mmCIF file with all atom_site columns, C-alpha atoms and ligand atoms in Angstrom:
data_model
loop_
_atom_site.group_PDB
_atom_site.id
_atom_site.type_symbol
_atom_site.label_atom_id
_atom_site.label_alt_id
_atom_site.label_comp_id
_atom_site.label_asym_id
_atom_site.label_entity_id
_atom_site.label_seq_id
_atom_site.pdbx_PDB_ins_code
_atom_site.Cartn_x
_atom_site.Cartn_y
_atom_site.Cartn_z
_atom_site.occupancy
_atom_site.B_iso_or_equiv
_atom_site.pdbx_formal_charge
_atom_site.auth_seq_id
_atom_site.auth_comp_id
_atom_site.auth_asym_id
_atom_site.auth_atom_id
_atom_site.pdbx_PDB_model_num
ATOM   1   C  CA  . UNK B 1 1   ? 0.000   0.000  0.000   1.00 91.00 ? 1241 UNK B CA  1
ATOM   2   C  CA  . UNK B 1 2   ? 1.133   3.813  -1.057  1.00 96.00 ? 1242 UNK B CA  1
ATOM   3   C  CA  . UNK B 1 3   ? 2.797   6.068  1.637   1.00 96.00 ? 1243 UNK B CA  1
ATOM   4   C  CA  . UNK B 1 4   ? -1.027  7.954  2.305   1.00 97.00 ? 1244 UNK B CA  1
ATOM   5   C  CA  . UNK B 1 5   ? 1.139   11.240 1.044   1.00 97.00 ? 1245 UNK B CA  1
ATOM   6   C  CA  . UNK B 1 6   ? 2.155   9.602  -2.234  1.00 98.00 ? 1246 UNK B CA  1
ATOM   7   C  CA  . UNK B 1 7   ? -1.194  8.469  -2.714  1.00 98.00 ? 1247 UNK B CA  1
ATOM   8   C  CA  . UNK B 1 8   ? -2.567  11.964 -2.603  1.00 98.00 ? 1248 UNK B CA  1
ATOM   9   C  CA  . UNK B 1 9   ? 0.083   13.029 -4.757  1.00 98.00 ? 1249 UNK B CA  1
ATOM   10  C  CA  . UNK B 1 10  ? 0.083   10.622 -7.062  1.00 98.00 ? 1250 UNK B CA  1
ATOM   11  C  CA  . UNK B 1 11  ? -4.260  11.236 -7.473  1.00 98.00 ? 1251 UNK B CA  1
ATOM   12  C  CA  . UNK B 1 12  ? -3.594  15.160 -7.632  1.00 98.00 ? 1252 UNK B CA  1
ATOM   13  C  CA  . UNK B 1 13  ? -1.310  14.034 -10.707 1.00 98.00 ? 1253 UNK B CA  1
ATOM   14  C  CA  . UNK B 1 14  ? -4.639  11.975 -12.066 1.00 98.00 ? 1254 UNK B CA  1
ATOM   15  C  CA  . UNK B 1 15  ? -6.078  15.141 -11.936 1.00 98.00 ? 1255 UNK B CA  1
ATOM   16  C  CA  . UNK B 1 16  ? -3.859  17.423 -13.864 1.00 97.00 ? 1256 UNK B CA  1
ATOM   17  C  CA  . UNK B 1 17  ? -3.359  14.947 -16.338 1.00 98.00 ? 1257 UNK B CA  1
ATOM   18  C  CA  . UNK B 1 18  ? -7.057  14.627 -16.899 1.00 98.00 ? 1258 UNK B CA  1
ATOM   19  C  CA  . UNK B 1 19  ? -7.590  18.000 -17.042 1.00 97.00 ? 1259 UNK B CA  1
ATOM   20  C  CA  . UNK B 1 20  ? -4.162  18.582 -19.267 1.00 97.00 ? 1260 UNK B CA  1
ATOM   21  C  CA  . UNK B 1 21  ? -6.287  16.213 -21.945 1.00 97.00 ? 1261 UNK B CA  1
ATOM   22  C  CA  . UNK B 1 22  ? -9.209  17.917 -21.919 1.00 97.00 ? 1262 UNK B CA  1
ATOM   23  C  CA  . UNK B 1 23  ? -7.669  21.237 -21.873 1.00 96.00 ? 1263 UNK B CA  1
ATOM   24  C  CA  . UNK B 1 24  ? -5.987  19.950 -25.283 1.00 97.00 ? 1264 UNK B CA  1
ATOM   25  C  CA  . UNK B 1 25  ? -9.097  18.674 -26.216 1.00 97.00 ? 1265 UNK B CA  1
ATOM   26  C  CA  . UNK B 1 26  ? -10.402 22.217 -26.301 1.00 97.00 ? 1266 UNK B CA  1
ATOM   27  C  CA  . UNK B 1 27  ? -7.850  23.690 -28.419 1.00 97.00 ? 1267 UNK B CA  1
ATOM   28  C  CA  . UNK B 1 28  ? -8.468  21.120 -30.982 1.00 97.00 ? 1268 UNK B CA  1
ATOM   29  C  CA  . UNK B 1 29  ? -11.863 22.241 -31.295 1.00 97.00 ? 1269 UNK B CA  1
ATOM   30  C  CA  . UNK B 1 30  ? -10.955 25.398 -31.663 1.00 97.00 ? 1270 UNK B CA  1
ATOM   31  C  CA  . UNK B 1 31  ? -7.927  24.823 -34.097 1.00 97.00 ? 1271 UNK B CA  1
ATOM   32  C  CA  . UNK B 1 32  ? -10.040 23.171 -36.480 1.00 97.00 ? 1272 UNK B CA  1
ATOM   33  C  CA  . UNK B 1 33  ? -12.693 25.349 -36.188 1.00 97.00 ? 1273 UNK B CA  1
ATOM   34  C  CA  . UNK B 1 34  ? -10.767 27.919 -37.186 1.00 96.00 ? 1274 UNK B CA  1
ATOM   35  C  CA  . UNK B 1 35  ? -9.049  26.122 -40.317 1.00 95.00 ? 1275 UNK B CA  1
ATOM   36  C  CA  . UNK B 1 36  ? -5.471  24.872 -38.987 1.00 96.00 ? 1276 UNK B CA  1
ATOM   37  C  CA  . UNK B 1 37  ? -6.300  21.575 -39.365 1.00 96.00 ? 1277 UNK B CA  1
ATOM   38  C  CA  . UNK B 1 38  ? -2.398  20.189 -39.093 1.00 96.00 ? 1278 UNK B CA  1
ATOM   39  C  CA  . UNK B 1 39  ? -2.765  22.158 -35.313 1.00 97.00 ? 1279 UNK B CA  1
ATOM   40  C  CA  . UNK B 1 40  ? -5.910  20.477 -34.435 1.00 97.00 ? 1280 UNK B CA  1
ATOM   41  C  CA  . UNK B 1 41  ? -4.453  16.714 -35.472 1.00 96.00 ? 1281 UNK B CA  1
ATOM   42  C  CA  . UNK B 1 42  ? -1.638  17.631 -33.052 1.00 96.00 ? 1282 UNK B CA  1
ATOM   43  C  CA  . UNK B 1 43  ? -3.997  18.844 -30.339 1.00 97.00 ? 1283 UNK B CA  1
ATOM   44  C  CA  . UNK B 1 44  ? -6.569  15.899 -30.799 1.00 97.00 ? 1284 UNK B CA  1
ATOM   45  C  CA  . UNK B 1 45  ? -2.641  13.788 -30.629 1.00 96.00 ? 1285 UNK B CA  1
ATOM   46  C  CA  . UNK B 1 46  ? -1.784  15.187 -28.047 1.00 97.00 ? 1286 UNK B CA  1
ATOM   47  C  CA  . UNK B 1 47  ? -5.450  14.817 -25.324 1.00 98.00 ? 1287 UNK B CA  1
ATOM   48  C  CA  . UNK B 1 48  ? -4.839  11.178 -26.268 1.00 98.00 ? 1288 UNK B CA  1
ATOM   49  C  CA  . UNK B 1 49  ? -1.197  11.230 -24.986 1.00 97.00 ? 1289 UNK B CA  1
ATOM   50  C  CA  . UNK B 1 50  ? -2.298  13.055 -22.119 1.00 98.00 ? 1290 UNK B CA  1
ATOM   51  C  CA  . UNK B 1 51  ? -4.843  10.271 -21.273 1.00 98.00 ? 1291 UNK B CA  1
ATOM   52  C  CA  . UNK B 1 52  ? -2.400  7.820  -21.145 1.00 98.00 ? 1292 UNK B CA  1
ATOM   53  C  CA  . UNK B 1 53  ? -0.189  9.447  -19.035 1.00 98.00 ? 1293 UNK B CA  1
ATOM   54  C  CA  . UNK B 1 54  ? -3.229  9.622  -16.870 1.00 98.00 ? 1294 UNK B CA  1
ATOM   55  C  CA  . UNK B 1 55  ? -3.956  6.086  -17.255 1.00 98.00 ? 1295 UNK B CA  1
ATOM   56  C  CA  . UNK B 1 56  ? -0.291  4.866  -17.227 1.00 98.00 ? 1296 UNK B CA  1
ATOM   57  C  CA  . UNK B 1 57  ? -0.723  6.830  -13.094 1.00 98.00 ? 1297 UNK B CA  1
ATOM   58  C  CA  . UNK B 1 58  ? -4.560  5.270  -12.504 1.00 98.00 ? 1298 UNK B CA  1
ATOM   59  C  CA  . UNK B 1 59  ? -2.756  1.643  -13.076 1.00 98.00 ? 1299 UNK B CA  1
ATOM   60  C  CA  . UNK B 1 60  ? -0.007  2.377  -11.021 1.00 98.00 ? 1300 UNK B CA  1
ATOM   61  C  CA  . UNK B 1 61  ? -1.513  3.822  -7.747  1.00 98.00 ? 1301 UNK B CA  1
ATOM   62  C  CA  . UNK B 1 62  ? -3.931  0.323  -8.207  1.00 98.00 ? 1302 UNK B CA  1
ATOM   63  C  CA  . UNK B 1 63  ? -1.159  -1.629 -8.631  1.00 97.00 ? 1303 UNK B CA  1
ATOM   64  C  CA  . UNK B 1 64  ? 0.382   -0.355 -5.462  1.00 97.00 ? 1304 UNK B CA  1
ATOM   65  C  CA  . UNK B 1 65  ? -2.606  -1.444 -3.105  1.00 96.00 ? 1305 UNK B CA  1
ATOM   66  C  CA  . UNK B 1 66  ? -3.735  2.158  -3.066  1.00 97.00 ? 1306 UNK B CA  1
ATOM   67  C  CA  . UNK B 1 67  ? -6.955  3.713  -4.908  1.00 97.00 ? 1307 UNK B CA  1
ATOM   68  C  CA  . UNK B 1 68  ? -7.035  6.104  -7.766  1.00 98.00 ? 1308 UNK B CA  1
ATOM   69  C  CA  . UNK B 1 69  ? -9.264  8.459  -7.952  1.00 97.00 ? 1309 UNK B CA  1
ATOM   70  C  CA  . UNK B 1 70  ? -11.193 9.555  -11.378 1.00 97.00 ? 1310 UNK B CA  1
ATOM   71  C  CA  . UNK B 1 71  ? -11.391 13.053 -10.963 1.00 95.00 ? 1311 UNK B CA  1
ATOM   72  C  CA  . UNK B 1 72  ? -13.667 15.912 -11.477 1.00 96.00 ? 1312 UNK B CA  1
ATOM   73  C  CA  . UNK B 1 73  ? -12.563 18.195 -14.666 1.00 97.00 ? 1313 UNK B CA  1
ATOM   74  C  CA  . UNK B 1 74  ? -13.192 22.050 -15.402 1.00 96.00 ? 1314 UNK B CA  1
ATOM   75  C  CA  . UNK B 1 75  ? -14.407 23.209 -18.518 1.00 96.00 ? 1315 UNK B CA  1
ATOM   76  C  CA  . UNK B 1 76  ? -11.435 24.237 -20.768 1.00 94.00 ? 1316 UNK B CA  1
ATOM   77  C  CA  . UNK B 1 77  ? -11.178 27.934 -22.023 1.00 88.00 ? 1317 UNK B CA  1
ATOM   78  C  CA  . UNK B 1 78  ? -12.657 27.295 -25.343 1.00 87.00 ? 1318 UNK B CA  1
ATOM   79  C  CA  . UNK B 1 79  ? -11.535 29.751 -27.331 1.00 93.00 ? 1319 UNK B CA  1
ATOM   80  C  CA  . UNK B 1 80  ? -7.978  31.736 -28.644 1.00 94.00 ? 1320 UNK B CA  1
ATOM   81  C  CA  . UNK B 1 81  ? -7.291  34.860 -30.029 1.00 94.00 ? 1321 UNK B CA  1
ATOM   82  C  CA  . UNK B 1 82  ? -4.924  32.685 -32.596 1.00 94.00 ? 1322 UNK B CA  1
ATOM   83  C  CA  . UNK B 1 83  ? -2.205  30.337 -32.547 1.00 95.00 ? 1323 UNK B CA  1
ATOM   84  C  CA  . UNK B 1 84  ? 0.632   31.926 -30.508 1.00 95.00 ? 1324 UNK B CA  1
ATOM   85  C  CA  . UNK B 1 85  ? -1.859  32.533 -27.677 1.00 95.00 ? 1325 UNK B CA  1
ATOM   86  C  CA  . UNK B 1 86  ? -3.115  28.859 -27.493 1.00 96.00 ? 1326 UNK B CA  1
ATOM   87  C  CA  . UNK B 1 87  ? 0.893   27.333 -27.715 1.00 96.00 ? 1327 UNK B CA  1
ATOM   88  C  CA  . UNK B 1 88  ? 1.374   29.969 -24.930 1.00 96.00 ? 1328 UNK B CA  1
ATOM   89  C  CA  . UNK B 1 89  ? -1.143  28.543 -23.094 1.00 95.00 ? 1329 UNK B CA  1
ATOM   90  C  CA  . UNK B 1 90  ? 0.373   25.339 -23.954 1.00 96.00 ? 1330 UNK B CA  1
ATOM   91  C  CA  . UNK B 1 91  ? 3.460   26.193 -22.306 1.00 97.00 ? 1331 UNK B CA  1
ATOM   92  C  CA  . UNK B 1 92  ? 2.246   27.749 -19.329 1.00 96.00 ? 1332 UNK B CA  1
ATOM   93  C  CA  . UNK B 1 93  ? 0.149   24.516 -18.549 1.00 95.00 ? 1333 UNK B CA  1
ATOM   94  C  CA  . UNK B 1 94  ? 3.497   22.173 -18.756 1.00 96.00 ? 1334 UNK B CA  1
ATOM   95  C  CA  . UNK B 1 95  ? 5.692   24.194 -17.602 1.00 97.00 ? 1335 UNK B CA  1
ATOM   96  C  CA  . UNK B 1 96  ? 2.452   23.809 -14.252 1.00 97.00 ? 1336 UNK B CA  1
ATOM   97  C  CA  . UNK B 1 97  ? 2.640   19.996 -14.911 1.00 97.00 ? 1337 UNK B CA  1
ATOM   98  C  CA  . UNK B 1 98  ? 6.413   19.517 -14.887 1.00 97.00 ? 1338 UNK B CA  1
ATOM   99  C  CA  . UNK B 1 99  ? 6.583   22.009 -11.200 1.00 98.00 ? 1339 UNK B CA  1
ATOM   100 C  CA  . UNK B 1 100 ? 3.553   19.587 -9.987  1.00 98.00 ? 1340 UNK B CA  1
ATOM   101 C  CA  . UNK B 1 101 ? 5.664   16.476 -11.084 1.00 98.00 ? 1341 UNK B CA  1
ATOM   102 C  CA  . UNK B 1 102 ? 8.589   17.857 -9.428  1.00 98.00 ? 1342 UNK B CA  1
ATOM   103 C  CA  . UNK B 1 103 ? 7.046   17.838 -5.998  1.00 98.00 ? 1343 UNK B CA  1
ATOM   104 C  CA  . UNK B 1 104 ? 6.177   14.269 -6.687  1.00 98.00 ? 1344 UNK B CA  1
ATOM   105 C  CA  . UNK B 1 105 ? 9.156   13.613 -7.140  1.00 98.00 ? 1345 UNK B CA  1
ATOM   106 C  CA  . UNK B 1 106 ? 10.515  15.511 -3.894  1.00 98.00 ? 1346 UNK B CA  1
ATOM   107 C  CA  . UNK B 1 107 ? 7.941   13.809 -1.680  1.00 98.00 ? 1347 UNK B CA  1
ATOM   108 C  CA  . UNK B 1 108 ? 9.053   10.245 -3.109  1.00 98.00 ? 1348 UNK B CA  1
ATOM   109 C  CA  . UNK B 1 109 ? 12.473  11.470 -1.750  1.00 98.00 ? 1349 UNK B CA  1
ATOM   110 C  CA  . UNK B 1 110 ? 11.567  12.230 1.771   1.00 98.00 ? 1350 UNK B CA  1
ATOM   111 C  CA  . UNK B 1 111 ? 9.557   9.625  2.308   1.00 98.00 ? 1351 UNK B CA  1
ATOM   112 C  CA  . UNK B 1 112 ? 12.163  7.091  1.089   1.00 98.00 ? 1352 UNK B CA  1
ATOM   113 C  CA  . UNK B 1 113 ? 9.618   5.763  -1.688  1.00 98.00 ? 1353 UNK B CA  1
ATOM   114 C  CA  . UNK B 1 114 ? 11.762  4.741  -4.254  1.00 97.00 ? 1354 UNK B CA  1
ATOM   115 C  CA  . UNK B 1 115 ? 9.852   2.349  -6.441  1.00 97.00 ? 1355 UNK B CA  1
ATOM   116 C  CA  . UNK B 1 116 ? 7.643   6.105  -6.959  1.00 98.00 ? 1356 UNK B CA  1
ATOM   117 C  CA  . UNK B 1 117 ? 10.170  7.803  -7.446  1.00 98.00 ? 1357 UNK B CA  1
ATOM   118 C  CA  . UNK B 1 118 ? 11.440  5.379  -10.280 1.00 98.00 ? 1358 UNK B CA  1
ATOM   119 C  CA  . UNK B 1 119 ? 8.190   4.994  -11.907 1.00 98.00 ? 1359 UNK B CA  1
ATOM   120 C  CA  . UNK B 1 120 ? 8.297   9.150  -11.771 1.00 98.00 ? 1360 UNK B CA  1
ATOM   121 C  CA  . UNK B 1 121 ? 11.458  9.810  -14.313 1.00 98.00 ? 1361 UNK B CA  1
ATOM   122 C  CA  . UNK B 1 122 ? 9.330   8.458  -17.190 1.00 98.00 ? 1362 UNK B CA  1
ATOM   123 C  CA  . UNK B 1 123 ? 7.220   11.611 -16.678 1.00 98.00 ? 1363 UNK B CA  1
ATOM   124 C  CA  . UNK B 1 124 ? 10.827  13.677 -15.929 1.00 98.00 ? 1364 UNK B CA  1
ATOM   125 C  CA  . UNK B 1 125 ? 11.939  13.123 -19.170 1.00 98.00 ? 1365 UNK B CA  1
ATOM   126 C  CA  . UNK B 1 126 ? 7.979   13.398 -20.978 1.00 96.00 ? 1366 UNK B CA  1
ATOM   127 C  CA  . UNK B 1 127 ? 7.736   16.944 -19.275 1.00 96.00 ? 1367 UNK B CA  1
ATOM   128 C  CA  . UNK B 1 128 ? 11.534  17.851 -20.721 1.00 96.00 ? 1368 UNK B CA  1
ATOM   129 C  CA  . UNK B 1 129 ? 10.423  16.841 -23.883 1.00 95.00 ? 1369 UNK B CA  1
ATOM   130 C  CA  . UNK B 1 130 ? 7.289   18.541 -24.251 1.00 95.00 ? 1370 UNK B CA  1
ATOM   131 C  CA  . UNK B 1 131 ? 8.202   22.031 -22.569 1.00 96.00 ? 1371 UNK B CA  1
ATOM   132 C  CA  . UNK B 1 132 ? 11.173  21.901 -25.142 1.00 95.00 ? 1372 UNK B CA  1
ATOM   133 C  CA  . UNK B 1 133 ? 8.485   21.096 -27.801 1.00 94.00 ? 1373 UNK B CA  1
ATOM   134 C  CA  . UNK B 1 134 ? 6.085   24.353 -26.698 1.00 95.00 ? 1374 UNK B CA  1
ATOM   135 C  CA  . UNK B 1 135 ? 8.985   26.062 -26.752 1.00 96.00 ? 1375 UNK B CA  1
ATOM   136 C  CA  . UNK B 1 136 ? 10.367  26.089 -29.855 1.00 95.00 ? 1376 UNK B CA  1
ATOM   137 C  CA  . UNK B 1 137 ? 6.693   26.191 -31.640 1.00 95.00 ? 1377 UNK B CA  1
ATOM   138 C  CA  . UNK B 1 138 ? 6.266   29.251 -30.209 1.00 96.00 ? 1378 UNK B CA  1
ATOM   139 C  CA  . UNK B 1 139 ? 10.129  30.281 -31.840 1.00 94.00 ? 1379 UNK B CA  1
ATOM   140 C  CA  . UNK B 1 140 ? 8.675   29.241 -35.109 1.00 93.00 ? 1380 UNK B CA  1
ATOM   141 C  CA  . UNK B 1 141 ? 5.216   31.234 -34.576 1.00 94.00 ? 1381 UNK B CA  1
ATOM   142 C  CA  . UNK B 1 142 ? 7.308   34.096 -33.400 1.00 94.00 ? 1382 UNK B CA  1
ATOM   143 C  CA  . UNK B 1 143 ? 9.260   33.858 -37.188 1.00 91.00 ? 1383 UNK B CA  1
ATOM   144 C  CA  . UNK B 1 144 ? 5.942   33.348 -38.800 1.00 89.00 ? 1384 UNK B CA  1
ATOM   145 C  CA  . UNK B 1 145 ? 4.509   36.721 -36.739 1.00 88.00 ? 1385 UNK B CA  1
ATOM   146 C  CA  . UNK B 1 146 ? 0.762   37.647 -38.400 1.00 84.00 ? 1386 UNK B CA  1
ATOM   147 C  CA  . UNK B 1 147 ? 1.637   36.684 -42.417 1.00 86.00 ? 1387 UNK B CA  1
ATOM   148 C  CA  . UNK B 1 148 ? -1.016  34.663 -43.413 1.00 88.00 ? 1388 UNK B CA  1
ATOM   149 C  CA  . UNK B 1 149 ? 1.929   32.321 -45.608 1.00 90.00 ? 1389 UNK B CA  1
ATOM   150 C  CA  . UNK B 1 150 ? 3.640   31.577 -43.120 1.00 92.00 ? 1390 UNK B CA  1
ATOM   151 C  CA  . UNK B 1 151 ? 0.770   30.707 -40.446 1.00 91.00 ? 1391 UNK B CA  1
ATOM   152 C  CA  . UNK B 1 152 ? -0.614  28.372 -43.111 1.00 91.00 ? 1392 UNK B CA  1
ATOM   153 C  CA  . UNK B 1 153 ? 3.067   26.701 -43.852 1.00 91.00 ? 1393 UNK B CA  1
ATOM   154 C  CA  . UNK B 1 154 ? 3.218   26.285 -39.806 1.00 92.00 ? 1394 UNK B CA  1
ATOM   155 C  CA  . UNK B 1 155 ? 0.049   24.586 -39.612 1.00 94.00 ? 1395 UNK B CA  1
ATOM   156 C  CA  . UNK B 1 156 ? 1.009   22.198 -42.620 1.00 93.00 ? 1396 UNK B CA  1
ATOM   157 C  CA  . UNK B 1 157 ? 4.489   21.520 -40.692 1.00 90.00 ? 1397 UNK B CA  1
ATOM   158 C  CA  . UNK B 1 158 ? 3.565   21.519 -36.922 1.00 92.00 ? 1398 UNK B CA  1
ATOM   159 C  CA  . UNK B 1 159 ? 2.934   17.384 -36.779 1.00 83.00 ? 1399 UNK B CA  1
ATOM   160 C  CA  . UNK B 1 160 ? 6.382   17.010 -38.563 1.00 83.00 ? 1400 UNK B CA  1
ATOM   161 C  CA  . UNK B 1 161 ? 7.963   19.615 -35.836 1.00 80.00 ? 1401 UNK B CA  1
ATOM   162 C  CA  . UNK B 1 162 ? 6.471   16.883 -33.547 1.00 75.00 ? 1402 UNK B CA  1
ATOM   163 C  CA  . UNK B 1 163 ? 7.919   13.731 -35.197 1.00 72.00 ? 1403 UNK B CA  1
ATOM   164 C  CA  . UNK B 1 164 ? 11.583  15.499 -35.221 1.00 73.00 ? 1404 UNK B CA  1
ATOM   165 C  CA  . UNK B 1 165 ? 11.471  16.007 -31.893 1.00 66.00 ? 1405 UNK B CA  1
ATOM   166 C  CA  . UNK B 1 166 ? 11.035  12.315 -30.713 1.00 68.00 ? 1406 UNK B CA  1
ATOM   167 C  CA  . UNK B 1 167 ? 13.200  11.217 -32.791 1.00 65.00 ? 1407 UNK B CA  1
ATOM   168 C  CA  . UNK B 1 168 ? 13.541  8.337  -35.071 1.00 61.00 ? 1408 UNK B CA  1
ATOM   169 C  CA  . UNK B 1 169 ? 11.246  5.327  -33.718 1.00 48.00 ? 1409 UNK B CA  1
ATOM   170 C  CA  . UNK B 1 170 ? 12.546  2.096  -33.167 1.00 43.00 ? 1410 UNK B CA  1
HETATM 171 FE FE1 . FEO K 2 .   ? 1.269   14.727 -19.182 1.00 64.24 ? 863  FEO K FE1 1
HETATM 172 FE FE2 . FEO K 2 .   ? 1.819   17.177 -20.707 1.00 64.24 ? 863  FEO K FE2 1
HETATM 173 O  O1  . FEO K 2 .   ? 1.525   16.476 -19.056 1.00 64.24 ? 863  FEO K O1  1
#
């Protein structure tokens, strides 16, 4: 059974995740209701991910004799003023996720829970990847600025951006 502390944690995690796919969720709607329909595949891509990093923490706390909790989820801001603010947003909600995963992480350490704490770097290294991700999409929005061109040849190139960034798969 999970340290009661972890457990808490580790449910508070359930929750941002959860809400981190829904909050995606929303800015696929609005991507592809406002024509960038390479945007909106990489939102819709990316609530999915998001889902399973919930799930991946759902099967774990089970696992570990403990009880996950399905949580309650707010309503996402459903609408953008265009794409730099929504990747903005993007940013500011991992660069929350990776702080909240952090004091995970921290707590696994003082309470000398190290099979956590293990299971934890998987998400170390996911948050890494996607705040370096946010990051430079908004560099390539900033080059694009308002041109019209250029917003249209980001859109058409954004899930590519993606696939560079993991890397070549096995
Ligand atoms: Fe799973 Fe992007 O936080």
């Amino acid at each position: 059974m999970l340290n009661p502390e972890i457990a808490e944690a580790l449910n508070n995690q359930v929750q941002l995740e959860a809400q981190s796919s829904h909050a995606y969720l929303a800015m696929a709607v609005w991507a592809e209701t406002s024509g960038y329909d390479g945007t909106a595949t990489f939102f819709y891509r990316h609530a999915e991910e998001e889902r399973v990093h919930m799930l991946k923490l759902i099967r774990f706390i089970n696992e570990r004799g403990s009880n996950a909790v399905v949580p309650a989820l707010v309503a996402p801001s459903p609408a953008f003023t265009g794409l730099k603010q929504a990747f903005e947003s993007v940013l500011e909600h991992e660069t929350r996720v990776t702080q909240s995963i952090n004091e995970v992480v921290d707590l696994c350490l003082k309470v000398k829970d190290y099979p956590t704490y293990n299971f934890m770097q998987w998400y170390v290294a996911e948050q890494l990847e996607e705040e370096g991700l946010a990051r430079r999409i908004l560099d390539r929005l900033a080059l694009a600025g308002d041109a019209s061109g250029a917003l249209y040849h980001f859109d058409r190139d954004i899930t590519t951006m993606e696939a560079e960034a993991e890397g070549p798969t096995a």
